[in-house]
Coordinates of C-alpha atoms and ligand atoms in Angstrom, one line a residue:
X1 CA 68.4 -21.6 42.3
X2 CA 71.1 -20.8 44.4
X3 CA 73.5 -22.3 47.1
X4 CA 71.2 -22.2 50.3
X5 CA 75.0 -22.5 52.1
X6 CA 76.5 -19.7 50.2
X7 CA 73.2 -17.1 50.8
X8 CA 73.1 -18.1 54.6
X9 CA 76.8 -16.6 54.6
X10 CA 75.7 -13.2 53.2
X11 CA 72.2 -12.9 54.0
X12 CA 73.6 -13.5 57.6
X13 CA 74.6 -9.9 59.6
X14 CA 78.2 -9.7 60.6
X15 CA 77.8 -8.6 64.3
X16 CA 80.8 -6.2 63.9
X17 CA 79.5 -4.5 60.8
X18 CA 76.1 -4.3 62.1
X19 CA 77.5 -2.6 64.9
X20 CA 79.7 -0.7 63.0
X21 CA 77.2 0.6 61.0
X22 CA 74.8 1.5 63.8
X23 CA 77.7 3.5 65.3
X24 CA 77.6 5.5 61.7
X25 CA 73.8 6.3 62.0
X26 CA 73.8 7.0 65.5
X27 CA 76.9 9.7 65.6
X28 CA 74.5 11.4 62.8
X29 CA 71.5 11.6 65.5
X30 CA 73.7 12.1 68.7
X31 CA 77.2 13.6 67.6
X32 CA 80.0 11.4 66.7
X33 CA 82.1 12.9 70.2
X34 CA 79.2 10.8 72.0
X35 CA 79.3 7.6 70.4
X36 CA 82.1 5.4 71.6
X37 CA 82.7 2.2 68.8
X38 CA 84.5 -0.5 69.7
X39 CA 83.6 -2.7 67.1
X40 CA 85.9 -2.9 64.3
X41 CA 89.9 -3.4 63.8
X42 CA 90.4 -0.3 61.3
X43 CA 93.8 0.4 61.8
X44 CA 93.6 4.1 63.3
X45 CA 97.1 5.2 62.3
X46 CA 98.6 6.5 58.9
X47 CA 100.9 4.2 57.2
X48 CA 104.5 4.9 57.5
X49 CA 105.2 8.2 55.3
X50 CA 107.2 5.8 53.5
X51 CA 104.5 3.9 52.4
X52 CA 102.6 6.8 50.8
X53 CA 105.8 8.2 48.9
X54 CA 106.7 4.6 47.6
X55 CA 102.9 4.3 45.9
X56 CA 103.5 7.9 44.7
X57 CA 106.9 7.4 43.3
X58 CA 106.0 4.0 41.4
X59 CA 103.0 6.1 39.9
X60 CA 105.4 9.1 38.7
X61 CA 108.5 6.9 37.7
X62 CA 107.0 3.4 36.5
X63 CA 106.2 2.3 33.2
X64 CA 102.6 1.6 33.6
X65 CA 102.0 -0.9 31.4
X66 CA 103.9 -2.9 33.7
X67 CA 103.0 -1.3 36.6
X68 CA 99.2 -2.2 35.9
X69 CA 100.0 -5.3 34.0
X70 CA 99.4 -8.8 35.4
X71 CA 102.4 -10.0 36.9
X72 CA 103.3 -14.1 37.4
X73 CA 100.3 -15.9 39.4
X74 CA 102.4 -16.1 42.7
X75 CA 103.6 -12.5 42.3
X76 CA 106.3 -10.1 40.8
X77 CA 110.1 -11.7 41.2
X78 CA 111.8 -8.4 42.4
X79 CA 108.9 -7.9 45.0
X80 CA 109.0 -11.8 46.1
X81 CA 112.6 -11.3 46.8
X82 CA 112.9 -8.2 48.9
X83 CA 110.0 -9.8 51.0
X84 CA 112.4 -12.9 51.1
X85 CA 115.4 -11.3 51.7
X86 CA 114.0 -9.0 54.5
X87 CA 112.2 -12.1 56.1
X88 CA 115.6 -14.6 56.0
X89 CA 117.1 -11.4 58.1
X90 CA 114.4 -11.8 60.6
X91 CA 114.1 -15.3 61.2
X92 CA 117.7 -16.5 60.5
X93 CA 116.0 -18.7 58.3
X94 CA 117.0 -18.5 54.8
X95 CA 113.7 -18.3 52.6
X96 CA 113.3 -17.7 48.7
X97 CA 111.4 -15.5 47.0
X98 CA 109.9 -19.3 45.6
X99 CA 108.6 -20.0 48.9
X100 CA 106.5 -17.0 48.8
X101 CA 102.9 -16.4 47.3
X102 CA 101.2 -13.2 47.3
X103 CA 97.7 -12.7 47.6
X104 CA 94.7 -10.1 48.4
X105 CA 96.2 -10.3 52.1
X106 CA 95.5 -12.9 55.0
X107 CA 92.1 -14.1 54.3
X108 CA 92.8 -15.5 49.9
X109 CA 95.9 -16.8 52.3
X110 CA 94.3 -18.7 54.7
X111 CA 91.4 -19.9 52.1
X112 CA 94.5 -21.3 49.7
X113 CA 96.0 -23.1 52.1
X114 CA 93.2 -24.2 53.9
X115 CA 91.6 -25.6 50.7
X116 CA 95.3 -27.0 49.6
X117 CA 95.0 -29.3 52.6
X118 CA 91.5 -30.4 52.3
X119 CA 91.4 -33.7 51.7
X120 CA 88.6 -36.3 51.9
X121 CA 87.7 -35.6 55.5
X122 CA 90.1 -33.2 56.4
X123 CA 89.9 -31.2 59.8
X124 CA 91.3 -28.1 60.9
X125 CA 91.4 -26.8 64.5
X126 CA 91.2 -23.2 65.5
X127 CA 91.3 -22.2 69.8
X128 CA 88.5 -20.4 70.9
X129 CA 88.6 -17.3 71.0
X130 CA 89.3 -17.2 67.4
X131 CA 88.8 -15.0 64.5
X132 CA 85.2 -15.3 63.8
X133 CA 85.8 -15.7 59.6
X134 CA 88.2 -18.9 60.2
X135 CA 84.9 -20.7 60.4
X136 CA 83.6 -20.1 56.9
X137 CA 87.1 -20.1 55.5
X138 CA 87.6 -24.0 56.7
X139 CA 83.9 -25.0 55.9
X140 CA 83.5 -23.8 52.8
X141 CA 86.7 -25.9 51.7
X142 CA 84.3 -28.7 52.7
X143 CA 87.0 -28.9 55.7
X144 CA 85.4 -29.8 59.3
X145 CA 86.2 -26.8 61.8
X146 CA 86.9 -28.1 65.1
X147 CA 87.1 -25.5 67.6
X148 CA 89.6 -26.3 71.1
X149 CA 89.2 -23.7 73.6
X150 CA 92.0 -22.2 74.8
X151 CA 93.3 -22.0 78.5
X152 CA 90.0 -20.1 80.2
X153 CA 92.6 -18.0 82.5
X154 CA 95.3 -17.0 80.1
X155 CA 93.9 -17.8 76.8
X156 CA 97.2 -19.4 75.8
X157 CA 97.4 -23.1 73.7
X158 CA 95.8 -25.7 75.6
X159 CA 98.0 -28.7 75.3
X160 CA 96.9 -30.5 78.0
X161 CA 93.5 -30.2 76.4
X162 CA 94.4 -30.5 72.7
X163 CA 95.4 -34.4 72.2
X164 CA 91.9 -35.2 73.0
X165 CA 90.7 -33.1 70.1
X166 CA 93.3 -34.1 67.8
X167 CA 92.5 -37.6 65.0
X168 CA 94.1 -39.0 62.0
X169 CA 91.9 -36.7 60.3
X170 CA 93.7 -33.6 61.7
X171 CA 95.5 -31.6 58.5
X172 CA 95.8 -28.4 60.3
X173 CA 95.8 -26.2 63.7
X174 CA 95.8 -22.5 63.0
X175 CA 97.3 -20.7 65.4
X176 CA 97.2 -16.9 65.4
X177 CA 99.9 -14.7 67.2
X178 CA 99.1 -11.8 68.1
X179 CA 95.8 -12.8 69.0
X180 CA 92.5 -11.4 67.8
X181 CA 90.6 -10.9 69.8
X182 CA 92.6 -11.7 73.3
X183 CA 96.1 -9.8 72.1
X184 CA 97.9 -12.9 73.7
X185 CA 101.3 -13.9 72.4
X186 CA 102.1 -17.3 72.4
X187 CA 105.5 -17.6 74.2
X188 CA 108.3 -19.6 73.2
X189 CA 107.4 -22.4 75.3
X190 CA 104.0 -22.9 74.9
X191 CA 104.8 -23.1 71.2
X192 CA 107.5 -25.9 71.6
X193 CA 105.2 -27.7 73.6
X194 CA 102.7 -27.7 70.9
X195 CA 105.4 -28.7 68.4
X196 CA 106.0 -32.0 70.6
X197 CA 102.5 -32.7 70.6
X198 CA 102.1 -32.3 66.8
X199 CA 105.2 -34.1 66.3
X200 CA 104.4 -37.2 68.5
X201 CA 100.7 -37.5 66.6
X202 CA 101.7 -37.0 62.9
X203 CA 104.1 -39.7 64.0
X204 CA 101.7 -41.5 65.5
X205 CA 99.2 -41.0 62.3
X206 CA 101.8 -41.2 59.7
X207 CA 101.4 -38.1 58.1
X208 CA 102.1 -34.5 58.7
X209 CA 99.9 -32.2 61.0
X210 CA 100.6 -28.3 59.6
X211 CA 100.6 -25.7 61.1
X212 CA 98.7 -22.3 59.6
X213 CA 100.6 -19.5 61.4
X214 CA 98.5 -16.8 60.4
X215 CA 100.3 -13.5 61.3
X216 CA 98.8 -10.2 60.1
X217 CA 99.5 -8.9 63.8
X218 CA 103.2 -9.6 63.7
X219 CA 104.8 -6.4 63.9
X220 CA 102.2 -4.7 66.8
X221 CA 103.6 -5.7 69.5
X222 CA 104.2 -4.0 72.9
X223 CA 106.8 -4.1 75.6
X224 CA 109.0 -5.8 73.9
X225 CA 107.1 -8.5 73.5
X226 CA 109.1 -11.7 71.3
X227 CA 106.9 -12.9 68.8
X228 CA 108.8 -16.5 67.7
X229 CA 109.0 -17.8 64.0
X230 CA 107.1 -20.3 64.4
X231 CA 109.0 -22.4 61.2
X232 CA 111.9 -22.4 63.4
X233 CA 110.3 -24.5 65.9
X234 CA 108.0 -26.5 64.4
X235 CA 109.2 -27.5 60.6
X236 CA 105.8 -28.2 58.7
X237 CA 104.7 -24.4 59.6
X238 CA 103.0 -22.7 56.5
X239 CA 103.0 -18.8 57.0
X240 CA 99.7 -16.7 56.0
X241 CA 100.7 -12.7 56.1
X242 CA 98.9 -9.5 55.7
X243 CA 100.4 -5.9 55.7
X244 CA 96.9 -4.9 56.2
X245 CA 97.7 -4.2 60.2
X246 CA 101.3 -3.6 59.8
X247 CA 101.3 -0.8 57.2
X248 CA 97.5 0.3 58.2
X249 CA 96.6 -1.0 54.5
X250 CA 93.8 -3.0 54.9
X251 CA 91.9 -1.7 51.3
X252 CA 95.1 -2.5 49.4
X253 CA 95.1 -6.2 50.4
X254 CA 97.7 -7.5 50.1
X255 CA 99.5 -10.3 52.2
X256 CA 101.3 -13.4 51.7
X257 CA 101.5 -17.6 52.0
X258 CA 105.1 -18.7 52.9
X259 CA 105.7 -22.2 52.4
X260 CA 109.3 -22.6 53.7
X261 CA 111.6 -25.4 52.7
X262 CA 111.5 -26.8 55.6
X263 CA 107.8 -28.1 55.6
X264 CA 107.0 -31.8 55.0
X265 CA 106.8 -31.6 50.9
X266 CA 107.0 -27.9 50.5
X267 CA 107.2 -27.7 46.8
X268 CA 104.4 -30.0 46.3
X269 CA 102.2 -27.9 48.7
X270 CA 103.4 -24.6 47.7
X271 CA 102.0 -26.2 44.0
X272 CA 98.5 -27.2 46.2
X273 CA 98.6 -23.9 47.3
X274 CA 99.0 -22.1 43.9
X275 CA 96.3 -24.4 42.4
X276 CA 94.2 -23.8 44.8
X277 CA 94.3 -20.1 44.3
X278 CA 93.7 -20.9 41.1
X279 CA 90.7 -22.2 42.1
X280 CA 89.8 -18.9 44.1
X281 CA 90.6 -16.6 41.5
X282 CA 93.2 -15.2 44.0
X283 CA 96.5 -15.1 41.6
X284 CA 98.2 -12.0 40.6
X285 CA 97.7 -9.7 43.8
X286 CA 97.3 -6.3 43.4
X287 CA 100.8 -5.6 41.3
X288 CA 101.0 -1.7 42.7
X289 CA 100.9 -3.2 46.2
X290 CA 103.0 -5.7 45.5
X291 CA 106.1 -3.5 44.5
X292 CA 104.8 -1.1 46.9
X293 CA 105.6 -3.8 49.9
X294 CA 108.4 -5.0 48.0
X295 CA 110.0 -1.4 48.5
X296 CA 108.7 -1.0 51.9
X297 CA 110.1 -4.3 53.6
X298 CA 112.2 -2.3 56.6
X299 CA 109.2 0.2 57.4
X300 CA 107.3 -0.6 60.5
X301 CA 104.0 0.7 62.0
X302 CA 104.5 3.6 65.3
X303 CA 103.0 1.7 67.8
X304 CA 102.5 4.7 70.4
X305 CA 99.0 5.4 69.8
X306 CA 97.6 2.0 70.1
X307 CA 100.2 1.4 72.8
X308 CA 98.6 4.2 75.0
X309 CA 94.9 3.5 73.9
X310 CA 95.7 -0.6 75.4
X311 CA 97.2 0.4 78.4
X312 CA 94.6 3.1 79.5
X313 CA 91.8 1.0 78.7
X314 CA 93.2 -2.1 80.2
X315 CA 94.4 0.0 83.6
X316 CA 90.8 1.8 83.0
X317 CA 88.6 -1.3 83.0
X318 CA 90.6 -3.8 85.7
X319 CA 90.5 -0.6 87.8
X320 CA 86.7 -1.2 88.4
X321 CA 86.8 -4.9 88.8
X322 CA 86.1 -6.0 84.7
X323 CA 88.2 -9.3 83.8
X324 CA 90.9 -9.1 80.9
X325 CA 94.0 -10.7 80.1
X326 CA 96.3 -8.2 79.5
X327 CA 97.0 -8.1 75.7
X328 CA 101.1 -8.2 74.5
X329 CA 100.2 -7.5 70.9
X330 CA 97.2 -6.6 68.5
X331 CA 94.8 -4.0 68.9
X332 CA 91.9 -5.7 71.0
X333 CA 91.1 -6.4 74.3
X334 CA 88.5 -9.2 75.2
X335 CA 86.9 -8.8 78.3
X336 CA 84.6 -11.2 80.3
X337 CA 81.0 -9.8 80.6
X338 CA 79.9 -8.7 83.8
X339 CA 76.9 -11.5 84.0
X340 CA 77.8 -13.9 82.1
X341 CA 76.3 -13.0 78.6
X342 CA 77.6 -11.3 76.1
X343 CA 75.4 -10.2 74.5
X344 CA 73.2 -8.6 77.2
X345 CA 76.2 -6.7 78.1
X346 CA 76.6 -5.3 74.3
X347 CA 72.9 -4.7 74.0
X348 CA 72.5 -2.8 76.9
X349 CA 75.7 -0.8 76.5
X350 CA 74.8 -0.1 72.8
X351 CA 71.8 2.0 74.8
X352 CA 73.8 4.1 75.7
X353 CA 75.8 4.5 72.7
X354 CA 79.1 2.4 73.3
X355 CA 79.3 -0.7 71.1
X356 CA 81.4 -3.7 72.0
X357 CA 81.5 -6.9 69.8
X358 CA 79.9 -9.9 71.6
X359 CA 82.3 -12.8 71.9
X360 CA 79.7 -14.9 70.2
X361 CA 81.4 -15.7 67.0
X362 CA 84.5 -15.5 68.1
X363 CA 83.5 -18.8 70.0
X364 CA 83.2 -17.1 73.6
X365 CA 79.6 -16.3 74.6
X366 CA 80.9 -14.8 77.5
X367 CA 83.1 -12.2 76.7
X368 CA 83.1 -9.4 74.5
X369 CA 85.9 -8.0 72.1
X370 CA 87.0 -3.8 72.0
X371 CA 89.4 -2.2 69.2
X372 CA 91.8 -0.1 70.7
X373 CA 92.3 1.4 67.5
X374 CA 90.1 4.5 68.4
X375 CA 91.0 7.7 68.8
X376 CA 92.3 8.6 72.7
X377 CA 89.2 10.6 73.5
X378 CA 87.1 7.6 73.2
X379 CA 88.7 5.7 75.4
X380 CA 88.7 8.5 77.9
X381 CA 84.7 9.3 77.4
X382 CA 83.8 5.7 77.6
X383 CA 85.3 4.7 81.0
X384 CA 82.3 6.3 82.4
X385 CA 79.9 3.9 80.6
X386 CA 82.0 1.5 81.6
X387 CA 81.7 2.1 85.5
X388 CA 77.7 2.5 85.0
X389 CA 77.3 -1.1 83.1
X390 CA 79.8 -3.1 85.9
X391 CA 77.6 -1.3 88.5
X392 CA 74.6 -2.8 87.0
X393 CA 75.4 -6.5 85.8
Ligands
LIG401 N1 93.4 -13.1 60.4 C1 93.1 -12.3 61.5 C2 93.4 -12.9 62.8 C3 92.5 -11.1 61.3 O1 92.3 -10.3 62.4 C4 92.3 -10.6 60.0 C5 91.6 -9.3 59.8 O2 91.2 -8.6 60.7 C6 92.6 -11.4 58.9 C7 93.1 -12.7 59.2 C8 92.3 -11.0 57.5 O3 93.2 -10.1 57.2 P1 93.2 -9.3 55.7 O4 92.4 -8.1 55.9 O5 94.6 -9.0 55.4 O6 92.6 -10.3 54.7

């Protein structure tokens, strides 16, 4: 005997691995130069050289029985307050290395606070398109996910749309900037417009409505793009971080909850949140990573590559008539599928060896998500494809 809900979660496929590891097999049969996968978010540059010299330092120089050794449940003080320090310069905010929790990097993060806030009922909202694993994350905290989708032209926050979604059972709205998969920035104003809204109904249902900024794509941003702190403008903002973009360290995992003082009861949820990883198993993140990003707070990623692979696929692809919104931030563009489904689109392009994600699970049937963190030729060889598939849908 076993949970039926908990096997339908892994027996089930993800659609990006699946493709992901077709793209594997196939490069075996046909040559890797002629398979062009679009599927997952790999980062597809080296960490800063800073990164690589702090792990190898701490390995040479450390004691290792404290290197290896457990550190406190929410993370190592002298790591906790570099992060703090570095992100009170950033956001002119002042936050303490007590507002910070580390943790196996966004996804413990989300789960933790997700599950801190789940009370009898609970509901959290995500806008559609949104990252496909927010689903499971809220459910399985016996949380109802209710999905909002976002504006259909610009895929920014619908708060025209949102009050009707919105009830006295609404603990949460997690909003992720940089998007996956649409690479849309919220701007400043579309943010304080959802702070008055969230203000007005946590009024209005006498209790606070949080939000979940969940912020792995922070740093990749592109022409200059401002990517607000969202604390700043709307108080009872919890944080969820990941260097696993930032510092191309996605096997290290390691990220971060920020509960900052200014949120409606902060120490009392930062404590939900701790018990709740508790709960998880998710305390004591990896301790090498942890003084590894404690040591590497000022490095940030070189965005060139993915900078060039965005714009020549997005110039590439609107070129011959395919519908995008073009993406500040991230690595992804999400493209509406000539015809209407998704999936038809992906299937028949996958026969001829160029795999894109259907927007399926990312709560978009009809649009379908690339990585732009590929290597340049694949962009280049898969414009091509491109122009044959838009010619026949
Ligand atoms: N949130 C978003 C929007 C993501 O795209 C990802 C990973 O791709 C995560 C969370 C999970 O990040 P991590 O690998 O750090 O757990």
């Amino acid at each position: 005997m076993f949970s039926q809900s908990m096997y339908q979660l892994g027996a089930k496929r993800s659609c990006i691995r699946e493709l992901f590891e077709y793209g594997l097999r196939q490069a075996k049969v046909v040559g890797p130069e002629n398979v062009f996968d679009f599927s997952i978010g790999n980062p597809s540059i080296p960490s800063p050289p800073a990164v690589g010299e702090a792990f190898t330092s701490l390995l040479i120089q450390e004691d290792p029985l404290t290197l290896h050794g457990y550190t406190p449940a929410s993370g190592c003080e002298e790591a906790r307050q570099a992060v703090a320090e570095d992100l009170t310069c950033r956001s002119g905010m002042t936050i303490r290395p007590q507002n910070l929790f580390f943790t196996c990097g966004a996804a413990p993060a989300l789960i933790s606070v997700i599950r801190a806030l789940g009370v009898e009922e609970a509901e959290v909202v995500a806008f559609a398109p949104y990252f496909p694993e927010y689903r499971p994350f809220v459910e399985s905290c016996g949380v109802r996910f209710v999905a909002v989708p976002a504006d259909r032209e610009t895929f920014l926050l619908p708060i025209g749309e949102l009050e009707a979604y919105l009830t006295p059972h609404t603990q949460a709205l997690i909003v992720n900037s940089p998007n996956n998969p649409s690479g849309v920035i919220y701007p400043r104003e579309n943010l304080q417009a959802l702070s008055e809204l969230l203000e007005r109904k946590s009024r209005e249902y006498g209790h606070p409505i949080y939000i979940i900024s969940d912020e792995p794509y922070r740093e990749l941003v592109y022409d200059g793009a401002e990517v607000p702190f969202l604390p700043a403008i709307y108080p009872n903002t919890v944080i969820c971080y990941s260097w696993s973009k930032s510092l191309s360290l996605p096997g290290e995992r390691i990220g971060y909850v920020c509960v900052p003082d200014c949120a409606a009861d902060s120490e009392e949820l930062f404590s939900a949140v701790a018990g709740a990883a508790r709960t998880t198993g998710h305390v004591c993140a990896p301790s090498l990573q942890q003084w590894v990003v404690g040591l590497c707070t000022a490095q940030r990623p070189d965005l060139e590559a993915y900078d060039r692979n965005r714009k020549d696929l997005y110039e590439g692809l609107t070129e011959m008539g395919y519908r995008c919104v073009r993406p500040q931030g991230a690595f992804y563009l999400f493209v509406q599928a000539p015809g209407g489904s998704a999936q038809a689109f992906s299937d028949r392009a996958k026969e001829k060896n160029l795999l894109v994600v259907p927007g399926d699970d990312f709560g978009c049937p009809d649009y379908f998500r690339l990585s732009t963190c590929v290597a340049h030729e694949t962009i280049v060889g898969s414009l091509p494809i491109f122009r044959e598939l838009i010619a026949e849908f």
